[in-house]
Short mmCIF file of C-alpha atoms and ligand atoms in Angstrom, two decimals:
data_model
loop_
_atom_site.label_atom_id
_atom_site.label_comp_id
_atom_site.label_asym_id
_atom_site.label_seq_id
_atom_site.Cartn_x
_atom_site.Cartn_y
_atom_site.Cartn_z
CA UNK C 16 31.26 17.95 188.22
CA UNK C 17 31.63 21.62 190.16
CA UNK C 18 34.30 23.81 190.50
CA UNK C 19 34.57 25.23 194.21
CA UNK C 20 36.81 27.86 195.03
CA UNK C 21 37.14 28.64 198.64
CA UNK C 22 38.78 31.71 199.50
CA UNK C 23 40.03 31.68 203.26
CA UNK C 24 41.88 33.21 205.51
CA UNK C 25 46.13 32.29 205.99
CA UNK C 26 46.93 30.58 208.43
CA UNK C 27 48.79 31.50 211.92
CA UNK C 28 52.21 32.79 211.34
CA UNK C 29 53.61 30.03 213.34
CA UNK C 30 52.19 27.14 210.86
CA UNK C 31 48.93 25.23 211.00
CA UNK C 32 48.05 24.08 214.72
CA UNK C 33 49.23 21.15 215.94
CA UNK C 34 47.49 21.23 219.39
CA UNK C 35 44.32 23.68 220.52
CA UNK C 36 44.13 24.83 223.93
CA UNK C 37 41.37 22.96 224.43
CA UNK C 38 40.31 19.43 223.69
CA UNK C 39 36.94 20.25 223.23
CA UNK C 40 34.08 22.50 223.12
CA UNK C 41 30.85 22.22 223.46
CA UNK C 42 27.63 21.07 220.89
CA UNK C 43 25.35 23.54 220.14
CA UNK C 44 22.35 21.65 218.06
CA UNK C 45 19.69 24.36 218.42
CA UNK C 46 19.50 28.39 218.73
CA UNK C 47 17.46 30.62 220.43
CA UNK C 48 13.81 30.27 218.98
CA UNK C 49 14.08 26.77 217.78
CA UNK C 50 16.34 26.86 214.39
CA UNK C 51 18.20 23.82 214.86
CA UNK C 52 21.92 24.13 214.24
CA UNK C 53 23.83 23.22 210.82
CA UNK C 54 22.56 19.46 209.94
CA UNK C 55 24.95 18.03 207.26
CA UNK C 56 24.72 14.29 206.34
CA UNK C 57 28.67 14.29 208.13
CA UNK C 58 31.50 15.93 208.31
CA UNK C 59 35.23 14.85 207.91
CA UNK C 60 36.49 17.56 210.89
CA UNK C 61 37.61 17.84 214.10
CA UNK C 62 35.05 19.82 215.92
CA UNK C 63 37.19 22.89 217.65
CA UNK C 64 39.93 22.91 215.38
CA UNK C 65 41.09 25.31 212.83
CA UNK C 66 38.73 25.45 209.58
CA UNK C 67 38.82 29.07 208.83
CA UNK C 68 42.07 29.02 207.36
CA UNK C 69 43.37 27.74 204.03
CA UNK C 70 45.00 24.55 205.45
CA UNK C 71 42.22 24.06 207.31
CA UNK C 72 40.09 23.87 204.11
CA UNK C 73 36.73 24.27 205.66
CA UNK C 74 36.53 20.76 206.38
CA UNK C 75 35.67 20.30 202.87
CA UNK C 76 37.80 18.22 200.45
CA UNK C 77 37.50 15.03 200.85
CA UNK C 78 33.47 15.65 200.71
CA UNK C 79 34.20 17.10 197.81
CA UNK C 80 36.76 15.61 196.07
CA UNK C 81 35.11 11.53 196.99
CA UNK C 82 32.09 13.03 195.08
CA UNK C 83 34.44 14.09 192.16
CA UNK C 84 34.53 18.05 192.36
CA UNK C 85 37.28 20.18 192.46
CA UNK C 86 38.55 22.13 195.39
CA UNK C 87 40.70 25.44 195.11
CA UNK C 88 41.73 26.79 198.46
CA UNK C 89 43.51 30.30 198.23
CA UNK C 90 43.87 33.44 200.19
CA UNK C 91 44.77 35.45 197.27
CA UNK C 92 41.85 37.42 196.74
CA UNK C 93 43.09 41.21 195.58
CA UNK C 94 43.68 42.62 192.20
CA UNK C 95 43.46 40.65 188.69
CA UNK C 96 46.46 38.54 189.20
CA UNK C 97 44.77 36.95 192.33
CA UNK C 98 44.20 33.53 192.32
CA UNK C 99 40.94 34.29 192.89
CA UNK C 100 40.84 36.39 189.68
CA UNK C 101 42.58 33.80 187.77
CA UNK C 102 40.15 30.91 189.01
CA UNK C 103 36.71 32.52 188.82
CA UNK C 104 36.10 31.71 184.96
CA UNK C 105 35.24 28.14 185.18
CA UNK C 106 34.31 28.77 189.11
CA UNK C 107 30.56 27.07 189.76
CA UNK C 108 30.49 27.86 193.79
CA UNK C 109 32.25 30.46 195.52
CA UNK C 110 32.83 30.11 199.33
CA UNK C 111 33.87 33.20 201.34
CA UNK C 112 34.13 34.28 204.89
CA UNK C 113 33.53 37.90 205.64
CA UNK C 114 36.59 37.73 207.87
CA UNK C 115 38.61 37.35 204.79
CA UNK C 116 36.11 38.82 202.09
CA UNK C 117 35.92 37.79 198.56
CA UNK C 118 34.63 41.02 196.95
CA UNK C 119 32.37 39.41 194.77
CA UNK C 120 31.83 42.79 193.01
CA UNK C 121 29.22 43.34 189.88
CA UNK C 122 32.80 42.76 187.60
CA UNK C 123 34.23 39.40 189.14
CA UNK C 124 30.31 38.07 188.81
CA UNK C 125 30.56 39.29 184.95
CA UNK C 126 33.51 37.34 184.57
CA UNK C 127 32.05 34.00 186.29
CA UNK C 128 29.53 32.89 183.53
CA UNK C 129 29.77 29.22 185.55
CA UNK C 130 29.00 30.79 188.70
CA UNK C 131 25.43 29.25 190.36
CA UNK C 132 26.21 29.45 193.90
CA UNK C 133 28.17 32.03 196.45
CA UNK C 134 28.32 30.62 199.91
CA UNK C 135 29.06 33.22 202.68
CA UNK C 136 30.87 30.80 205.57
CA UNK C 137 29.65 32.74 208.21
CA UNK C 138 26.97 35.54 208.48
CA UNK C 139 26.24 38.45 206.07
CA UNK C 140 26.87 38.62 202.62
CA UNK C 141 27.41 42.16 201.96
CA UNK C 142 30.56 41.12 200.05
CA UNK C 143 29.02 40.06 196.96
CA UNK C 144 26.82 42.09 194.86
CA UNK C 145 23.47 41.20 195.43
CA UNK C 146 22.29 43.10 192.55
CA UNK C 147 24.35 41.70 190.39
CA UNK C 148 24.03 38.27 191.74
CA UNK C 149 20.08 38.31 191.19
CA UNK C 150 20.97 39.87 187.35
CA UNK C 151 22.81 36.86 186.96
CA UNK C 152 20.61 33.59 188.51
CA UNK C 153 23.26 33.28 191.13
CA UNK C 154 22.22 32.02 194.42
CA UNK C 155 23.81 33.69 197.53
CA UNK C 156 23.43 32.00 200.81
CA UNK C 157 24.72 31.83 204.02
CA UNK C 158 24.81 30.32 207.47
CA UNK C 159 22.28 32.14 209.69
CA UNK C 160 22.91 32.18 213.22
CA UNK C 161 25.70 29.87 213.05
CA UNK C 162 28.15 32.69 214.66
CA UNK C 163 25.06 35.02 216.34
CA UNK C 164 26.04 34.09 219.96
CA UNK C 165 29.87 34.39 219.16
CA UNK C 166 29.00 38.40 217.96
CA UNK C 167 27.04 38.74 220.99
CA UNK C 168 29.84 37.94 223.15
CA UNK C 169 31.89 40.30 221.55
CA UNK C 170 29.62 43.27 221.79
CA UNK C 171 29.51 42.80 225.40
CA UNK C 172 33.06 42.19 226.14
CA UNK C 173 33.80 45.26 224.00
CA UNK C 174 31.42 47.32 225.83
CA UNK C 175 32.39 45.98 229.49
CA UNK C 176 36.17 46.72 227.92
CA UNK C 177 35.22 50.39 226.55
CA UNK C 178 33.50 51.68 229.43
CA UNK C 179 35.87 50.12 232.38
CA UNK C 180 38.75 51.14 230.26
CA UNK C 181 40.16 47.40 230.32
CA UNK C 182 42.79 47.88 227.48
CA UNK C 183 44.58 50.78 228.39
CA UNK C 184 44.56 49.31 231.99
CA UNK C 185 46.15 46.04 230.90
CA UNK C 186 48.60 47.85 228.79
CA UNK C 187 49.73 49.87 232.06
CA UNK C 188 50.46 45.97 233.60
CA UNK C 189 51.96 44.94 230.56
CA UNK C 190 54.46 48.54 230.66
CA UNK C 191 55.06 47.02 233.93
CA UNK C 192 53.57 50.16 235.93
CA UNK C 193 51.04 50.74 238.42
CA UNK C 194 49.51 54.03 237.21
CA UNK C 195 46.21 53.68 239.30
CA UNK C 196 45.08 57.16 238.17
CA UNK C 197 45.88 57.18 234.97
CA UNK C 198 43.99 53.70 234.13
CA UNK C 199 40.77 55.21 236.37
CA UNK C 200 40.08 58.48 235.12
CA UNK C 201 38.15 57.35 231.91
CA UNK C 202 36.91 54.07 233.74
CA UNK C 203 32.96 53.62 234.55
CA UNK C 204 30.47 51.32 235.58
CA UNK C 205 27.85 50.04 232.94
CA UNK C 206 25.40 49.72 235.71
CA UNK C 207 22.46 52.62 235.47
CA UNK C 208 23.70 53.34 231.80
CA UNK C 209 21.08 53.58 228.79
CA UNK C 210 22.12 51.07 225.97
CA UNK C 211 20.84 50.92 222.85
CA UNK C 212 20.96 48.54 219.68
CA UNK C 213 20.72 49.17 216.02
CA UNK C 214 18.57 46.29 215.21
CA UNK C 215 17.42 44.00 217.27
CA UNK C 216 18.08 40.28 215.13
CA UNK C 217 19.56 37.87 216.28
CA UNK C 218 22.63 39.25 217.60
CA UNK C 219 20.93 42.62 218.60
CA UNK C 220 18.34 40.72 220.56
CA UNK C 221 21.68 38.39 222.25
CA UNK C 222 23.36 41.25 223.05
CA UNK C 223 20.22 42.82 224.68
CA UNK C 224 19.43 39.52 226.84
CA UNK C 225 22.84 39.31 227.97
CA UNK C 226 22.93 43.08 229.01
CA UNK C 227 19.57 42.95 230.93
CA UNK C 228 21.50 41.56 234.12
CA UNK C 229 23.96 44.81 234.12
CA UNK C 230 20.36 46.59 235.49
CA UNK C 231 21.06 48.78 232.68
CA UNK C 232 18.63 50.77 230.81
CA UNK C 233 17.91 48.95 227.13
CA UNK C 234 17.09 50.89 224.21
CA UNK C 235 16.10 49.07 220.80
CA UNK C 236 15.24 50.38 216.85
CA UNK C 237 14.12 47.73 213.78
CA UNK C 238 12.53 47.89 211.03
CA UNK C 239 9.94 45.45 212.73
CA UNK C 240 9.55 45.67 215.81
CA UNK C 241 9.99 42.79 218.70
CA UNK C 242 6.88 40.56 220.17
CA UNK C 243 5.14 42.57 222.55
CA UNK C 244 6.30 39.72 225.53
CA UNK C 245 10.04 40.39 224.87
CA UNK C 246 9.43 44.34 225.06
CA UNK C 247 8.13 43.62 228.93
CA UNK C 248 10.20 40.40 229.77
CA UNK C 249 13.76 42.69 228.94
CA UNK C 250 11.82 46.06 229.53
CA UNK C 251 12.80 47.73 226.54
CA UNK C 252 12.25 51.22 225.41
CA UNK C 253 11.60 50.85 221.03
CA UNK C 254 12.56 54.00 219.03
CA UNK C 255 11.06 54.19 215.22
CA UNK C 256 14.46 54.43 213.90
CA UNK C 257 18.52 54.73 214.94
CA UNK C 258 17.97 58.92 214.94
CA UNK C 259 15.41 58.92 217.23
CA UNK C 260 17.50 56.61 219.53
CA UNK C 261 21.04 57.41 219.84
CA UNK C 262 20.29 60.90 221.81
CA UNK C 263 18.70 58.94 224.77
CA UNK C 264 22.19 56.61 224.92
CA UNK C 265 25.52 55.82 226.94
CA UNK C 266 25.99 53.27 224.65
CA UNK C 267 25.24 52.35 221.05
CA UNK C 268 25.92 48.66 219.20
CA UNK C 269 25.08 48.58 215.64
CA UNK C 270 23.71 44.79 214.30
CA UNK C 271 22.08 45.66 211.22
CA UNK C 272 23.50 44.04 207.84
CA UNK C 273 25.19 46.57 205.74
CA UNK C 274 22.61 47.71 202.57
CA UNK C 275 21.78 50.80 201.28
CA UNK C 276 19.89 51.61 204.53
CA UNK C 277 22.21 51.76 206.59
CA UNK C 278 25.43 52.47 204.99
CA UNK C 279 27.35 55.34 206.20
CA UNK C 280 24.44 55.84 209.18
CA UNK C 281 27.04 57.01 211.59
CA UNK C 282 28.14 60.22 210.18
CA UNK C 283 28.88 63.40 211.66
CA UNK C 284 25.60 64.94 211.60
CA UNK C 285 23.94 62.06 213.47
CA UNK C 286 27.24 61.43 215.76
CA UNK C 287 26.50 65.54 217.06
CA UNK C 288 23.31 64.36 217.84
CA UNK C 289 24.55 62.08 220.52
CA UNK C 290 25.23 62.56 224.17
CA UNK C 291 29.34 63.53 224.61
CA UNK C 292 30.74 60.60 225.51
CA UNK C 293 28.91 58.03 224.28
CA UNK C 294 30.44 54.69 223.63
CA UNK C 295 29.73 52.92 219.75
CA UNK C 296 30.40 49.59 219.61
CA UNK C 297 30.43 48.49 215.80
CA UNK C 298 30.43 44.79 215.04
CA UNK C 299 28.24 45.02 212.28
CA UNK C 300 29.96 46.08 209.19
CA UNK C 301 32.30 49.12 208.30
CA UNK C 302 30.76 50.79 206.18
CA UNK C 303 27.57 51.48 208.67
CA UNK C 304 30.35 53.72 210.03
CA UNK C 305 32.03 56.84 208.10
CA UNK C 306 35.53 56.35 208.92
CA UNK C 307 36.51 59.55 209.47
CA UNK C 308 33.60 61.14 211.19
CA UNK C 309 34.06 57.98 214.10
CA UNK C 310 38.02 59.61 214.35
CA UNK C 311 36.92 62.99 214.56
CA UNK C 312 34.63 61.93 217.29
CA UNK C 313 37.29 60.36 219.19
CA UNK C 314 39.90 63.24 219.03
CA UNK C 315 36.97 65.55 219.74
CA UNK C 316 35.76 63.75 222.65
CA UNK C 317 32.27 63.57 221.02
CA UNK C 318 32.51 59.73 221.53
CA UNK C 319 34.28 58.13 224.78
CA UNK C 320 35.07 55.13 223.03
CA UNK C 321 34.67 53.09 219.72
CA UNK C 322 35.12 49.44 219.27
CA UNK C 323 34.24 46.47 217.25
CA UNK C 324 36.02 44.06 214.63
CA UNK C 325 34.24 45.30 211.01
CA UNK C 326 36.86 47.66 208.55
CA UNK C 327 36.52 48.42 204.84
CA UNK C 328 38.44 46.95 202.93
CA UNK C 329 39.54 43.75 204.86
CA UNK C 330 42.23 43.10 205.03
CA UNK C 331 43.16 46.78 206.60
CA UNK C 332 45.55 48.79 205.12
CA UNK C 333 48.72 49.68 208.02
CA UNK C 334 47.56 53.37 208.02
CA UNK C 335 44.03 52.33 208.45
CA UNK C 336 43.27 55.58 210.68
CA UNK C 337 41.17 53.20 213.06
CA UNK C 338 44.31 51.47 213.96
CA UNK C 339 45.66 54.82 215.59
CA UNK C 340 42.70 56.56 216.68
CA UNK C 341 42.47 57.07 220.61
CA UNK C 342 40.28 55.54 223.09
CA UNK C 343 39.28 52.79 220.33
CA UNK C 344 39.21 49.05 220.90
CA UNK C 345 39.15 47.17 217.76
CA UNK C 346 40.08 43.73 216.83
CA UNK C 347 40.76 42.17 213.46
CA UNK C 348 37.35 41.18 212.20
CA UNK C 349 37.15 37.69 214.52
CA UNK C 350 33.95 37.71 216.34
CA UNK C 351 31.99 35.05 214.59
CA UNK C 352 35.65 33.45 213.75
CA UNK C 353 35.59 31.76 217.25
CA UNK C 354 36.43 28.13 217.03
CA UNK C 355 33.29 27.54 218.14
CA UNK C 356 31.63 29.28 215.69
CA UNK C 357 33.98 27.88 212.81
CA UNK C 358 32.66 24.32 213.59
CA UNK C 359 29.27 25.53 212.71
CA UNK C 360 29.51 27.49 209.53
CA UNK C 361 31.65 24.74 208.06
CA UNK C 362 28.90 22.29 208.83
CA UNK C 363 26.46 24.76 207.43
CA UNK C 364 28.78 25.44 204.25
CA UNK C 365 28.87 21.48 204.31
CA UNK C 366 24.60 21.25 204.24
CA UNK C 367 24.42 24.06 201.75
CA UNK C 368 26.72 22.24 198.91
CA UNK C 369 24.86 18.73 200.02
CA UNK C 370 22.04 20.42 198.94
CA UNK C 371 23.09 22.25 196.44
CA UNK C 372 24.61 19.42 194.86
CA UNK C 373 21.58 17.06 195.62
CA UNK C 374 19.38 19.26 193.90
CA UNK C 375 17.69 19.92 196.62
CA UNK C 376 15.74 22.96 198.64
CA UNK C 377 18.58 24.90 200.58
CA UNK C 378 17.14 25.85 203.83
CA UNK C 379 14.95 28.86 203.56
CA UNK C 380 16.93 30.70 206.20
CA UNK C 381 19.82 30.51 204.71
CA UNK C 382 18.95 32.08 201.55
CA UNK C 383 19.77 35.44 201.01
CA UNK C 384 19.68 35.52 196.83
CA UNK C 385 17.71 32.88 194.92
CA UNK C 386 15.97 32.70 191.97
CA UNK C 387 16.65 36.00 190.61
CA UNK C 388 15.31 37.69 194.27
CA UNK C 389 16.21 38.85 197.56
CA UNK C 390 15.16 35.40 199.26
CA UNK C 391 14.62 33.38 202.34
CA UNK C 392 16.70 35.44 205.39
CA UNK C 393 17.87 38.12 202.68
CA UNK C 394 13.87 38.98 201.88
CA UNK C 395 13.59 39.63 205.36
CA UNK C 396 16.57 41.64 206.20
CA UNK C 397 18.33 43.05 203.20
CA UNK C 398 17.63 45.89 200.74
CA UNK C 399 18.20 46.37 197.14
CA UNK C 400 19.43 49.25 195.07
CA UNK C 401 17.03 49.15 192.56
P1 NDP F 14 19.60 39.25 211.54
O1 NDP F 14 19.16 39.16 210.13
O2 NDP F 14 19.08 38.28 212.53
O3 NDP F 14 19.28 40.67 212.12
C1 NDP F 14 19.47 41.84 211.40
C2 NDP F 14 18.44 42.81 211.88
O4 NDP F 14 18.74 44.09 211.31
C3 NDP F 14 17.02 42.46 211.46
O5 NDP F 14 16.22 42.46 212.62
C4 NDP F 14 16.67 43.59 210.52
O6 NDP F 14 15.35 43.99 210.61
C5 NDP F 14 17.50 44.72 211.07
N1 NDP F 14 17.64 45.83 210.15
C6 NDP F 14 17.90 45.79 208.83
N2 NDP F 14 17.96 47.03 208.36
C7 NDP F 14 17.73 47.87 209.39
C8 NDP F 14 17.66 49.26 209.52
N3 NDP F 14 17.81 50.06 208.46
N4 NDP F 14 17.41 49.78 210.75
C9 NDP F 14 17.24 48.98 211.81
N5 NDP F 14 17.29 47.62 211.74
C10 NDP F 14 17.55 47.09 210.54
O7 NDP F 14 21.21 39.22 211.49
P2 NDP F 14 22.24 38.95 212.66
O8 NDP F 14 21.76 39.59 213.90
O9 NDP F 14 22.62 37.52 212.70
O10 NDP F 14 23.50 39.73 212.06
C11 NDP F 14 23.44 41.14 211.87
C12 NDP F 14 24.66 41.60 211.10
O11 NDP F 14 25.81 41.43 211.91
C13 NDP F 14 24.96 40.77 209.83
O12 NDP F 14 24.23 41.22 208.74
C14 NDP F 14 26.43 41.01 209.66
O13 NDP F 14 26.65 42.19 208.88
C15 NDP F 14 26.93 41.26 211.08
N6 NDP F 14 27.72 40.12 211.55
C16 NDP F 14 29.00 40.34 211.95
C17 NDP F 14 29.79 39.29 212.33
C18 NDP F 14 31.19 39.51 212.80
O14 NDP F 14 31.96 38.57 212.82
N7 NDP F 14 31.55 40.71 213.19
C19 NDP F 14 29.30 37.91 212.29
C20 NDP F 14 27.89 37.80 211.99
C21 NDP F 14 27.16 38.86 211.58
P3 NDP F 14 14.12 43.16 210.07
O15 NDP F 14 14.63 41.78 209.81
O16 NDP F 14 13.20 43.25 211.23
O17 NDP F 14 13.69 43.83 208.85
#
């Protein structure tokens, strides 16, 4: 029988909900391009209710528990004395949501000699140590596409909020002033403006579809590039790589997984490469990002705007300098955390252990480590060290 330690995010200050401002939301059972949505045997949730949090459980114990395994739910995930330090010895399946990462660093997978399986409830699984999870047999997987769409609405809400100047306007209402000038002196209109995206996956190529009806100009780089069809039908403009691109842009969203590629991409020298004022919306990961060189931007005036929901470490510390940087427009990291989106990676998370418990294949696309190898999605979109 399996150990599974779930590490998740607390939940709301004011207790577990007892009522959701909605009563329901709607099914989802394919994506764009055919890959049907998650497919577990059942579940044992309520679809559009809290999951993502600890009482919430994922949906998961009484799968797990009926079928005799062990469940340990925790947000305690920093330092040695964490519960998840203290748990991971005789730990055979870690589950972790990049909105709440559980560093699964090179150490913690040392000390896990029962580990098999890392589940990443959610999308990208920069959190663990992919090196050291193909070193050690472990398979890392996740749920692809399950939160895409949710991203993709973020990007474009962050750019439509960036650009109009949406925050600082709502703050002047909230102030209880009516400081027309002061709200419309850094607001624009998207329309006419050349956007451009940092991979073009499946959020990338979202967030380009929905932007085509802003008659803006689109801009795309990837490492492959996009059927010839797409390229007309969206009438995109492909650069051979993010250098090449960024000069031509108004505005820049990065949706390429964090690997050695791409981390620390945006630094200054490529930032001075861009047009002054140029708005970077950052959804992808942190790390894509230097920290500092985005704030010197800002106070500079080099960049208009920054926004997006991805900080290193996460949680981030109070004097996280993105917290107090001007004309920025971060959230916590909650794009894919939608409730929406929580119904399907705990379905997914659900199909993966079936499967992994069943002994059988899990799906291809969700792979990302397997075997001893970069695998299934992670073959085609992540990097190695070595
Ligand atoms: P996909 O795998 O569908 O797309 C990633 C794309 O990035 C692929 O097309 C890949 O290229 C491309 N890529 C990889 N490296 C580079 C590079 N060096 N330069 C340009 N393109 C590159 O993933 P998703 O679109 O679903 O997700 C993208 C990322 O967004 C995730 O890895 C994750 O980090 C982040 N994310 C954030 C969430 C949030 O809540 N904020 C939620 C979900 C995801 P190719 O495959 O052609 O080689």
């Amino acid at each position: 029988m399996a150990k599974v330690l779930c590490v998740l995010y607390d939940d709301p200050k004011d207790g577990y909900p007892t009522s959701y401002a909605r009563d329901d939301i709607p099914t989802i059972s394919s994506y764009p391009g055919g890959q049907t949505a998650p497919t577990p045997k059942a579940i044992d949730f309520t679809p559009g209710h809290l999951l993502g949090s600890v009482s919430g459980e994922l949906g998961l114990r009484s799968f797990l528990e009926s079928h005799g395994h062990t469940l340990v739910v925790t947000s305690d995930k920093e330092g040695e004395n964490s519960v998840l330090d203290q748990e991971l010895s005789d730990t055979d399946v870690v589950i972790s949501q990049p909105f709440w990462p559980a560093y699964l660093t090179a150490e913690r997978i040392a000390k896990a000699p029962n580990l098999k399986l890392a589940i990443t409830a959610g999308i990208g699984s920069d959190h663990v140590d992919l090196d050291a999870a193909i070193a050690h047999q472990v398979t890392v997987a996740e749920v692809t596409y399950c939160n895409s769409i949710s991203v993709a609405e973020h990007v474009v809400m962050m750019i439509l909020g960036l650009v109009r100047n949406y925050l600082p306007s709502h703050q002047v209402v909230l102030d209880g002033g009516w400081d027309i000038a002061d709200c419309v002196s850094r607001s624009y209109d998207l329309e006419g403006m050349h956007v451009g995206t940092v991979a073009a996956g499946r959020i990338g190529l979202a967030v380009l579809r929905r932007l085509a009806p802003f008659d803006v100009k689109l801009h795309y780089t990837d490492r492959h590039r996009l059927p010839e069809s797409i390229e007309r039908e969206l009438n995109l403009t492909f650069h051979p790589d993010t250098a090449s691109m960024v000069p031509y842009c108004d505005v820049v969203t990065v949706n390429a997984p964090l690997h050695p590629e791409t981390e620390g991409l945006f630094n200054d020298d490529l930032i001075a490469t861009m047009k002054r004022g140029t708005y970077l919306i950052n959804t992808a990961r942190a790390k894509i990002a230097d920290r500092d060189a985005i704030d010197r931007a800002l106070r500079s005036g080099q960049l208009a705007g920054y926004a997006g929901d991805v900080w290193f470490p996460q949680p981030a510390p109070a004097d996280h300098p993105w917290r107090t940087m001007p004309h920025h427009g971060m959230t916590p990291h909650i794009s894919g955390s939608s409730l929406s989106a929580q119904t399907r990676y705990a379905a997914g998370t659900r199909e993966i252990l079936e499967s992994f418990f069943a002994g059988t294949p899990i799906r291809d696309e969700y792979l990302i480590v397997d075997g001893g190898r970069l695998a299934g999605a992670g073959a085609h979109s992540y990097s190695t060290k070595s």
